[in-house]
């Protein structure tokens, strides 16, 4: 009986087809799990400044400014010394997209020595390139070291001492650069209500102010029992002690100015005005703040402020402002968050003006042919390719 066997050429072709198919599959999978690390449109294999024209939106030439800000409030370029004593402090306000942004800080910044994020661990180790000291104070690097969702009053009084204790050193020469995110107050309020409705609480927050925590009389609870799960929007709005009301103003203001949580210290109207003006000042003086509704602009301003670059571009997930909520309730939320509404209006205008100013300055420098290179960490040039060791760390992490 004659039996024909496949030729060696056919077997070689089949093997080659399997290899090519496997490589293509791995490349597609790699781009899916780590978008932006490799960019086939770029000759360098990752995002470069030439690619950014498609990433960052063009400033609106018809934008009408609401507030006057001097150049010193618009100019934000910091010579961040990651090998020195500089520390970025992230003030994380609930339901502003801070968790996503916090992960960007520990997993998505191109650094000489990336943060060490290990599977199953809630915190990453973010050491300076030249020694084992942290350059980032945030939930995902140092944990809630100053209390759960610590506010401006708590952080400014707590961070220096905590770092001294962690590093077993007394250092007075550190520079702290505070950053935060803000969100449309109605969207943020509804997001917090839905989060609480599912059983979330922040009852372990310290609310430390002037060396002590508030008494139960100063800060009563809105519910009895372990949580407020199942609460309706009406119940959530009806509680006069609900910390969701004007949360962004309260967390950015210096509460010492109004006697902390003691409502009898300052008349109500004066208290509100003092808190709002304090929040505006602290926000204006921060090294950087972003807006949840403008992810790409937030990315752009952070990169230009600190001269640090992100590996993957930020993604914008648009959602309806008040989906499924009737107009009467929306108006009630706006009333309950009157201070936050005014702060957000102020912040949005400052944010848009900063973006417009920074883009204009960058274009002017391009025309003059004197664009300074953005640094990746300290001492690395923009046209420098990622090292093999760096890329291996990224690949292994994914």
CSV table of C-alpha atoms in Angstrom, one decimal:
chain,number,residue,atom,x,y,z
A,1,UNK,CA,0.0,0.0,0.0
A,2,UNK,CA,1.3,3.4,-0.9
A,3,UNK,CA,1.2,5.9,2.0
A,4,UNK,CA,2.1,9.5,1.3
A,5,UNK,CA,3.6,11.5,4.1
A,6,UNK,CA,3.6,15.3,4.3
A,7,UNK,CA,6.7,16.9,2.9
A,8,UNK,CA,9.2,18.6,5.1
A,9,UNK,CA,8.4,21.9,3.4
A,10,UNK,CA,4.7,21.6,4.3
A,11,UNK,CA,5.7,20.9,8.0
A,12,UNK,CA,8.0,23.9,8.0
A,13,UNK,CA,5.3,26.2,6.6
A,14,UNK,CA,2.8,25.0,9.2
A,15,UNK,CA,5.3,25.6,12.0
A,16,UNK,CA,6.1,29.0,10.7
A,17,UNK,CA,2.4,29.9,10.4
A,18,UNK,CA,1.9,28.9,14.1
A,19,UNK,CA,4.8,31.0,15.2
A,20,UNK,CA,3.7,34.1,13.3
A,21,UNK,CA,0.1,33.7,14.5
A,22,UNK,CA,1.3,33.4,18.1
A,23,UNK,CA,3.4,36.5,17.8
A,24,UNK,CA,0.5,38.5,16.3
A,25,UNK,CA,-1.8,37.3,19.1
A,26,UNK,CA,0.7,38.3,21.8
A,27,UNK,CA,1.2,41.7,20.3
A,28,UNK,CA,-2.6,42.3,20.2
A,29,UNK,CA,-3.0,41.1,23.7
A,30,UNK,CA,-0.1,43.3,24.9
A,31,UNK,CA,-1.7,46.3,23.4
A,32,UNK,CA,-5.0,45.4,25.1
A,33,UNK,CA,-3.6,45.1,28.6
A,34,UNK,CA,-1.0,47.9,28.3
A,35,UNK,CA,-2.4,50.4,25.9
A,36,UNK,CA,0.0,53.2,25.2
A,37,UNK,CA,3.2,51.4,26.2
A,38,UNK,CA,3.9,50.6,22.6
A,39,UNK,CA,2.8,52.9,19.9
A,40,UNK,CA,3.3,51.6,16.4
A,41,UNK,CA,2.7,55.0,15.0
A,42,UNK,CA,5.8,56.3,16.7
A,43,UNK,CA,9.3,55.6,15.5
A,44,UNK,CA,10.4,55.2,19.2
A,45,UNK,CA,7.7,52.7,20.1
A,46,UNK,CA,6.0,54.9,22.7
A,47,UNK,CA,4.2,58.2,22.9
A,48,UNK,CA,6.4,61.1,21.9
A,49,UNK,CA,5.6,64.8,21.7
A,50,UNK,CA,4.9,64.5,18.0
A,51,UNK,CA,2.0,62.1,18.8
A,52,UNK,CA,0.5,64.4,21.4
A,53,UNK,CA,-1.3,66.5,18.8
A,54,UNK,CA,-3.9,63.8,18.7
A,55,UNK,CA,-4.0,63.2,22.4
A,56,UNK,CA,-4.6,66.7,24.0
A,57,UNK,CA,-7.5,68.8,22.9
A,58,UNK,CA,-7.0,72.2,21.2
A,59,UNK,CA,-7.9,75.1,23.6
A,60,UNK,CA,-11.2,76.7,22.7
A,61,UNK,CA,-10.3,80.1,21.1
A,62,UNK,CA,-13.7,81.4,22.0
A,63,UNK,CA,-13.5,80.6,25.7
A,64,UNK,CA,-14.8,83.5,27.8
A,65,UNK,CA,-12.9,84.0,31.1
A,66,UNK,CA,-15.0,84.5,34.2
A,67,UNK,CA,-12.3,85.4,36.7
A,68,UNK,CA,-9.1,87.4,36.5
A,69,UNK,CA,-6.0,85.4,37.4
A,70,UNK,CA,-2.5,86.9,37.3
A,71,UNK,CA,0.3,85.1,35.5
A,72,UNK,CA,1.7,83.7,38.8
A,73,UNK,CA,-1.6,81.7,39.2
A,74,UNK,CA,-1.5,80.4,35.7
A,75,UNK,CA,2.2,79.5,35.5
A,76,UNK,CA,2.9,76.1,36.9
A,77,UNK,CA,6.3,74.6,36.1
A,78,UNK,CA,8.0,72.9,39.0
A,79,UNK,CA,11.6,71.7,39.1
A,80,UNK,CA,10.6,68.6,40.9
A,81,UNK,CA,13.6,67.0,42.5
A,82,UNK,CA,12.8,63.4,42.8
A,83,UNK,CA,16.4,62.7,44.0
A,84,UNK,CA,16.2,65.5,46.4
A,85,UNK,CA,13.7,66.3,49.2
A,86,UNK,CA,10.6,67.0,47.2
A,87,UNK,CA,7.3,65.2,47.9
A,88,UNK,CA,4.0,65.1,46.0
A,89,UNK,CA,1.1,64.9,48.5
A,90,UNK,CA,-2.2,63.8,46.9
A,91,UNK,CA,-5.3,65.1,48.7
A,92,UNK,CA,-8.0,62.5,47.7
A,93,UNK,CA,-11.5,63.8,47.9
A,94,UNK,CA,-14.2,61.1,47.9
A,95,UNK,CA,-15.9,60.3,44.5
A,96,UNK,CA,-13.8,62.6,42.4
A,97,UNK,CA,-12.0,59.9,40.4
A,98,UNK,CA,-9.1,59.9,42.9
A,99,UNK,CA,-8.7,56.1,42.9
A,100,UNK,CA,-8.0,56.0,39.2
A,101,UNK,CA,-5.7,59.0,39.3
A,102,UNK,CA,-3.9,57.5,42.4
A,103,UNK,CA,-3.2,54.4,40.4
A,104,UNK,CA,-1.9,56.5,37.5
A,105,UNK,CA,0.7,58.0,40.0
A,106,UNK,CA,2.0,54.6,41.1
A,107,UNK,CA,1.7,52.5,37.9
A,108,UNK,CA,1.7,54.9,35.0
A,109,UNK,CA,4.5,57.5,35.5
A,110,UNK,CA,7.6,57.0,33.5
A,111,UNK,CA,10.4,57.0,36.1
A,112,UNK,CA,14.0,56.0,36.3
A,113,UNK,CA,13.0,53.7,39.1
A,114,UNK,CA,9.3,52.8,38.8
A,115,UNK,CA,7.1,52.2,41.9
A,116,UNK,CA,7.2,48.6,43.0
A,117,UNK,CA,3.5,47.4,42.8
A,118,UNK,CA,3.1,43.7,43.7
A,119,UNK,CA,0.0,41.6,43.1
A,120,UNK,CA,-2.3,41.3,46.2
A,121,UNK,CA,-0.8,44.3,48.0
A,122,UNK,CA,-2.8,47.5,48.4
A,123,UNK,CA,0.3,49.8,48.5
A,124,UNK,CA,3.2,50.3,46.2
A,125,UNK,CA,6.8,51.2,47.2
A,126,UNK,CA,7.7,54.5,45.5
A,127,UNK,CA,11.3,55.1,46.4
A,128,UNK,CA,13.6,57.8,45.0
A,129,UNK,CA,16.1,56.6,42.5
A,130,UNK,CA,19.1,57.2,44.8
A,131,UNK,CA,17.8,56.1,48.2
A,132,UNK,CA,14.9,54.3,50.0
A,133,UNK,CA,12.8,57.3,50.7
A,134,UNK,CA,9.4,58.0,49.2
A,135,UNK,CA,8.7,60.9,46.8
A,136,UNK,CA,4.9,60.3,46.9
A,137,UNK,CA,2.4,60.6,49.8
A,138,UNK,CA,-0.8,59.0,48.7
A,139,UNK,CA,-3.3,56.2,49.4
A,140,UNK,CA,-1.5,53.8,47.1
A,141,UNK,CA,2.1,54.6,48.3
A,142,UNK,CA,2.0,55.4,52.0
A,143,UNK,CA,-1.6,54.4,52.7
A,144,UNK,CA,-4.0,56.4,54.8
A,145,UNK,CA,-1.2,57.5,57.1
A,146,UNK,CA,-3.0,60.7,58.2
A,147,UNK,CA,-6.4,59.1,58.4
A,148,UNK,CA,-9.0,57.9,55.8
A,149,UNK,CA,-9.4,60.6,53.1
A,150,UNK,CA,-7.5,63.2,55.2
A,151,UNK,CA,-8.4,66.7,54.2
A,152,UNK,CA,-6.2,69.8,53.8
A,153,UNK,CA,-6.3,70.7,57.5
A,154,UNK,CA,-5.2,67.2,58.5
A,155,UNK,CA,-2.6,66.7,55.8
A,156,UNK,CA,-0.7,70.0,56.3
A,157,UNK,CA,-0.4,69.2,60.0
A,158,UNK,CA,0.3,65.5,59.7
A,159,UNK,CA,2.5,64.7,56.6
A,160,UNK,CA,5.9,66.1,57.8
A,161,UNK,CA,5.7,64.2,61.1
A,162,UNK,CA,4.6,61.0,59.5
A,163,UNK,CA,7.4,61.0,57.0
A,164,UNK,CA,10.0,61.8,59.7
A,165,UNK,CA,8.7,58.8,61.6
A,166,UNK,CA,8.7,56.5,58.6
A,167,UNK,CA,12.2,57.5,57.5
A,168,UNK,CA,13.4,57.8,61.1
A,169,UNK,CA,14.8,61.3,60.3
A,170,UNK,CA,14.1,64.9,61.2
A,171,UNK,CA,14.0,66.9,58.0
A,172,UNK,CA,12.9,70.5,57.7
A,173,UNK,CA,14.1,71.0,54.2
A,174,UNK,CA,11.4,69.0,52.4
A,175,UNK,CA,9.3,70.7,49.8
A,176,UNK,CA,5.7,69.5,49.8
A,177,UNK,CA,3.7,69.8,46.5
A,178,UNK,CA,0.0,69.3,47.2
A,179,UNK,CA,-2.3,68.1,44.4
A,180,UNK,CA,-6.0,67.1,44.2
A,181,UNK,CA,-8.9,66.4,41.8
A,182,UNK,CA,-12.3,68.1,41.8
A,183,UNK,CA,-15.6,67.0,40.2
A,184,UNK,CA,-18.9,68.5,39.2
A,185,UNK,CA,-20.7,68.8,42.6
A,186,UNK,CA,-24.0,67.2,41.5
A,187,UNK,CA,-22.3,64.2,39.9
A,188,UNK,CA,-20.0,63.8,42.9
A,189,UNK,CA,-22.9,64.0,45.4
A,190,UNK,CA,-25.0,61.5,43.6
A,191,UNK,CA,-22.0,59.2,43.3
A,192,UNK,CA,-21.4,59.4,47.0
A,193,UNK,CA,-25.0,58.7,47.8
A,194,UNK,CA,-25.0,55.6,45.6
A,195,UNK,CA,-21.7,54.5,47.3
A,196,UNK,CA,-23.2,54.9,50.7
A,197,UNK,CA,-26.4,53.2,49.6
A,198,UNK,CA,-24.4,50.1,48.8
A,199,UNK,CA,-23.0,50.1,52.4
A,200,UNK,CA,-19.9,52.2,52.2
A,201,UNK,CA,-18.9,54.4,55.1
A,202,UNK,CA,-16.0,56.6,56.0
A,203,UNK,CA,-16.7,56.5,59.7
A,204,UNK,CA,-13.1,55.7,60.5
A,205,UNK,CA,-12.0,59.1,59.1
A,206,UNK,CA,-10.4,61.1,61.9
A,207,UNK,CA,-11.5,64.7,61.0
A,208,UNK,CA,-8.5,65.9,63.1
A,209,UNK,CA,-8.5,69.7,63.6
A,210,UNK,CA,-6.6,71.8,66.1
A,211,UNK,CA,-5.1,68.7,67.8
A,212,UNK,CA,-8.4,66.8,68.4
A,213,UNK,CA,-11.2,64.9,66.8
A,214,UNK,CA,-14.8,66.4,66.8
A,215,UNK,CA,-17.2,65.3,69.6
A,216,UNK,CA,-20.4,63.4,68.8
A,217,UNK,CA,-22.3,66.6,69.5
A,218,UNK,CA,-20.2,68.6,67.0
A,219,UNK,CA,-20.4,65.9,64.3
A,220,UNK,CA,-23.6,63.7,64.8
A,221,UNK,CA,-24.2,60.6,62.7
A,222,UNK,CA,-26.9,60.5,60.0
A,223,UNK,CA,-27.7,56.9,60.7
A,224,UNK,CA,-27.9,54.3,63.4
A,225,UNK,CA,-26.1,50.9,63.1
A,226,UNK,CA,-23.0,49.9,61.2
A,227,UNK,CA,-23.9,51.7,57.9
A,228,UNK,CA,-26.5,53.6,55.9
A,229,UNK,CA,-27.1,51.0,53.2
A,230,UNK,CA,-30.4,51.2,51.4
A,231,UNK,CA,-30.9,54.9,52.2
A,232,UNK,CA,-33.0,56.8,49.7
A,233,UNK,CA,-31.8,60.0,48.0
A,234,UNK,CA,-34.4,61.9,50.0
A,235,UNK,CA,-33.0,60.5,53.3
A,236,UNK,CA,-29.5,61.3,52.2
A,237,UNK,CA,-30.4,64.9,51.4
A,238,UNK,CA,-32.5,65.4,54.6
A,239,UNK,CA,-29.7,64.8,57.0
A,240,UNK,CA,-28.3,68.2,58.1
A,241,UNK,CA,-25.0,66.7,59.3
A,242,UNK,CA,-24.3,64.9,56.1
A,243,UNK,CA,-20.6,65.5,55.3
A,244,UNK,CA,-21.4,65.0,51.6
A,245,UNK,CA,-22.8,68.5,51.6
A,246,UNK,CA,-20.1,70.9,50.3
A,247,UNK,CA,-17.5,68.2,50.8
A,248,UNK,CA,-15.0,69.7,48.4
A,249,UNK,CA,-14.9,73.1,50.0
A,250,UNK,CA,-14.6,71.6,53.5
A,251,UNK,CA,-11.8,69.3,52.6
A,252,UNK,CA,-9.8,72.0,50.9
A,253,UNK,CA,-10.3,74.8,53.4
A,254,UNK,CA,-8.4,75.5,56.6
A,255,UNK,CA,-10.9,74.5,59.2
A,256,UNK,CA,-9.0,76.1,62.0
A,257,UNK,CA,-10.3,79.5,60.7
A,258,UNK,CA,-13.8,78.6,61.7
A,259,UNK,CA,-13.3,76.7,64.9
A,260,UNK,CA,-13.1,73.3,63.2
A,261,UNK,CA,-16.4,71.4,63.6
A,262,UNK,CA,-17.8,73.7,66.4
A,263,UNK,CA,-20.6,75.5,64.6
A,264,UNK,CA,-21.2,77.9,67.4
A,265,UNK,CA,-17.8,79.6,67.0
A,266,UNK,CA,-18.6,81.6,63.9
A,267,UNK,CA,-22.0,82.7,62.5
A,268,UNK,CA,-23.3,80.5,59.7
A,269,UNK,CA,-23.0,82.9,56.8
A,270,UNK,CA,-19.6,84.2,57.8
A,271,UNK,CA,-18.4,80.6,58.3
A,272,UNK,CA,-19.6,79.6,54.8
A,273,UNK,CA,-17.8,82.6,53.3
A,274,UNK,CA,-14.6,82.0,55.2
A,275,UNK,CA,-14.5,78.3,54.2
A,276,UNK,CA,-15.2,79.1,50.5
A,277,UNK,CA,-12.4,81.8,50.4
A,278,UNK,CA,-10.0,79.5,52.2
A,279,UNK,CA,-10.7,76.6,49.8
A,280,UNK,CA,-10.2,78.9,46.8
A,281,UNK,CA,-6.9,80.2,48.1
A,282,UNK,CA,-5.6,76.7,49.0
A,283,UNK,CA,-6.7,75.3,45.6
A,284,UNK,CA,-5.1,78.3,43.8
A,285,UNK,CA,-1.8,77.8,45.7
A,286,UNK,CA,-1.6,74.1,45.1
A,287,UNK,CA,1.1,72.8,42.7
A,288,UNK,CA,-1.6,71.2,40.6
A,289,UNK,CA,-5.3,70.2,40.5
A,290,UNK,CA,-7.2,68.4,37.9
A,291,UNK,CA,-10.9,68.0,36.9
A,292,UNK,CA,-12.6,64.6,36.6
A,293,UNK,CA,-14.5,65.8,33.6
A,294,UNK,CA,-11.3,66.7,31.7
A,295,UNK,CA,-9.0,63.7,31.8
A,296,UNK,CA,-6.7,64.6,28.9
A,297,UNK,CA,-6.3,68.2,30.0
A,298,UNK,CA,-5.6,67.0,33.5
A,299,UNK,CA,-2.9,64.7,32.2
A,300,UNK,CA,-1.4,67.5,30.2
A,301,UNK,CA,-1.2,70.0,33.1
A,302,UNK,CA,0.3,67.4,35.5
A,303,UNK,CA,3.0,66.4,33.0
A,304,UNK,CA,3.9,70.0,32.3
A,305,UNK,CA,3.8,71.0,35.9
A,306,UNK,CA,6.1,68.3,37.3
A,307,UNK,CA,8.0,67.5,34.1
A,308,UNK,CA,7.0,63.9,34.5
A,309,UNK,CA,5.4,61.8,31.8
A,310,UNK,CA,2.7,59.2,31.8
A,311,UNK,CA,3.2,55.9,29.9
A,312,UNK,CA,-0.5,55.4,28.8
A,313,UNK,CA,-2.9,58.3,28.1
A,314,UNK,CA,-5.8,59.0,30.4
A,315,UNK,CA,-9.2,57.8,29.3
A,316,UNK,CA,-12.3,60.0,29.4
A,317,UNK,CA,-15.4,58.1,30.6
A,318,UNK,CA,-18.3,60.5,30.1
A,319,UNK,CA,-21.5,59.9,32.0
A,320,UNK,CA,-24.8,61.8,32.3
A,321,UNK,CA,-24.6,64.4,35.1
A,322,UNK,CA,-27.7,63.2,36.9
A,323,UNK,CA,-29.0,60.1,35.1
A,324,UNK,CA,-32.4,58.9,36.6
A,325,UNK,CA,-32.7,61.9,39.0
A,326,UNK,CA,-35.6,64.3,38.6
A,327,UNK,CA,-35.0,68.0,38.2
A,328,UNK,CA,-36.4,68.9,41.6
A,329,UNK,CA,-33.8,66.7,43.3
A,330,UNK,CA,-31.0,68.1,41.2
A,331,UNK,CA,-32.0,71.6,42.2
A,332,UNK,CA,-32.1,70.5,45.9
A,333,UNK,CA,-28.6,69.0,45.5
A,334,UNK,CA,-27.3,72.2,44.0
A,335,UNK,CA,-28.7,74.1,47.0
A,336,UNK,CA,-27.2,71.8,49.5
A,337,UNK,CA,-23.8,72.1,47.7
A,338,UNK,CA,-24.0,75.9,47.1
A,339,UNK,CA,-20.4,76.4,48.2
A,340,UNK,CA,-19.1,73.5,46.2
A,341,UNK,CA,-20.9,74.8,43.1
A,342,UNK,CA,-19.2,78.2,43.5
A,343,UNK,CA,-15.8,76.6,44.1
A,344,UNK,CA,-16.2,74.3,41.1
A,345,UNK,CA,-17.1,77.3,38.9
A,346,UNK,CA,-14.0,79.1,40.1
A,347,UNK,CA,-11.8,76.0,39.7
A,348,UNK,CA,-13.1,75.2,36.2
A,349,UNK,CA,-12.2,78.7,35.0
A,350,UNK,CA,-8.8,78.6,36.6
A,351,UNK,CA,-8.2,75.1,35.1
A,352,UNK,CA,-9.2,76.2,31.6
A,353,UNK,CA,-7.1,79.3,31.8
A,354,UNK,CA,-4.1,77.3,32.9
A,355,UNK,CA,-4.5,74.9,30.1
A,356,UNK,CA,-4.9,77.7,27.5
A,357,UNK,CA,-1.9,79.6,28.9
A,358,UNK,CA,0.4,76.5,29.1
A,359,UNK,CA,-0.5,75.5,25.5
A,360,UNK,CA,0.2,79.0,24.3
A,361,UNK,CA,3.5,79.1,26.0
A,362,UNK,CA,4.5,75.8,24.6
A,363,UNK,CA,3.5,76.9,21.0
A,364,UNK,CA,5.5,80.1,21.5
A,365,UNK,CA,8.6,78.2,22.5
A,366,UNK,CA,8.2,75.9,19.5
A,367,UNK,CA,8.1,78.8,17.2
A,368,UNK,CA,11.2,80.2,18.9
A,369,UNK,CA,12.9,76.9,18.6
A,370,UNK,CA,13.8,76.8,22.2
A,371,UNK,CA,11.5,74.1,23.7
A,372,UNK,CA,13.1,72.7,26.8
A,373,UNK,CA,12.9,68.9,27.0
A,374,UNK,CA,10.5,67.3,29.4
A,375,UNK,CA,12.3,65.2,31.9
A,376,UNK,CA,11.4,61.7,32.9
A,377,UNK,CA,12.2,61.8,36.6
A,378,UNK,CA,15.5,63.7,36.9
A,379,UNK,CA,18.3,63.8,34.4
A,380,UNK,CA,16.6,61.8,31.6
A,381,UNK,CA,16.0,63.4,28.2
A,382,UNK,CA,12.7,63.2,26.3
A,383,UNK,CA,14.3,61.5,23.3
A,384,UNK,CA,15.8,58.8,25.4
A,385,UNK,CA,14.4,55.3,24.8
A,386,UNK,CA,13.1,53.3,27.7
A,387,UNK,CA,15.9,51.0,29.0
A,388,UNK,CA,15.6,47.3,28.6
A,389,UNK,CA,15.4,46.9,32.3
A,390,UNK,CA,12.6,49.4,32.6
A,391,UNK,CA,10.5,47.8,29.8
A,392,UNK,CA,11.1,44.4,31.4
A,393,UNK,CA,9.6,45.7,34.7
A,394,UNK,CA,6.6,47.0,32.8
A,395,UNK,CA,6.1,43.7,31.0
A,396,UNK,CA,6.6,41.6,34.1
A,397,UNK,CA,4.1,43.8,36.1
A,398,UNK,CA,1.4,43.3,33.4
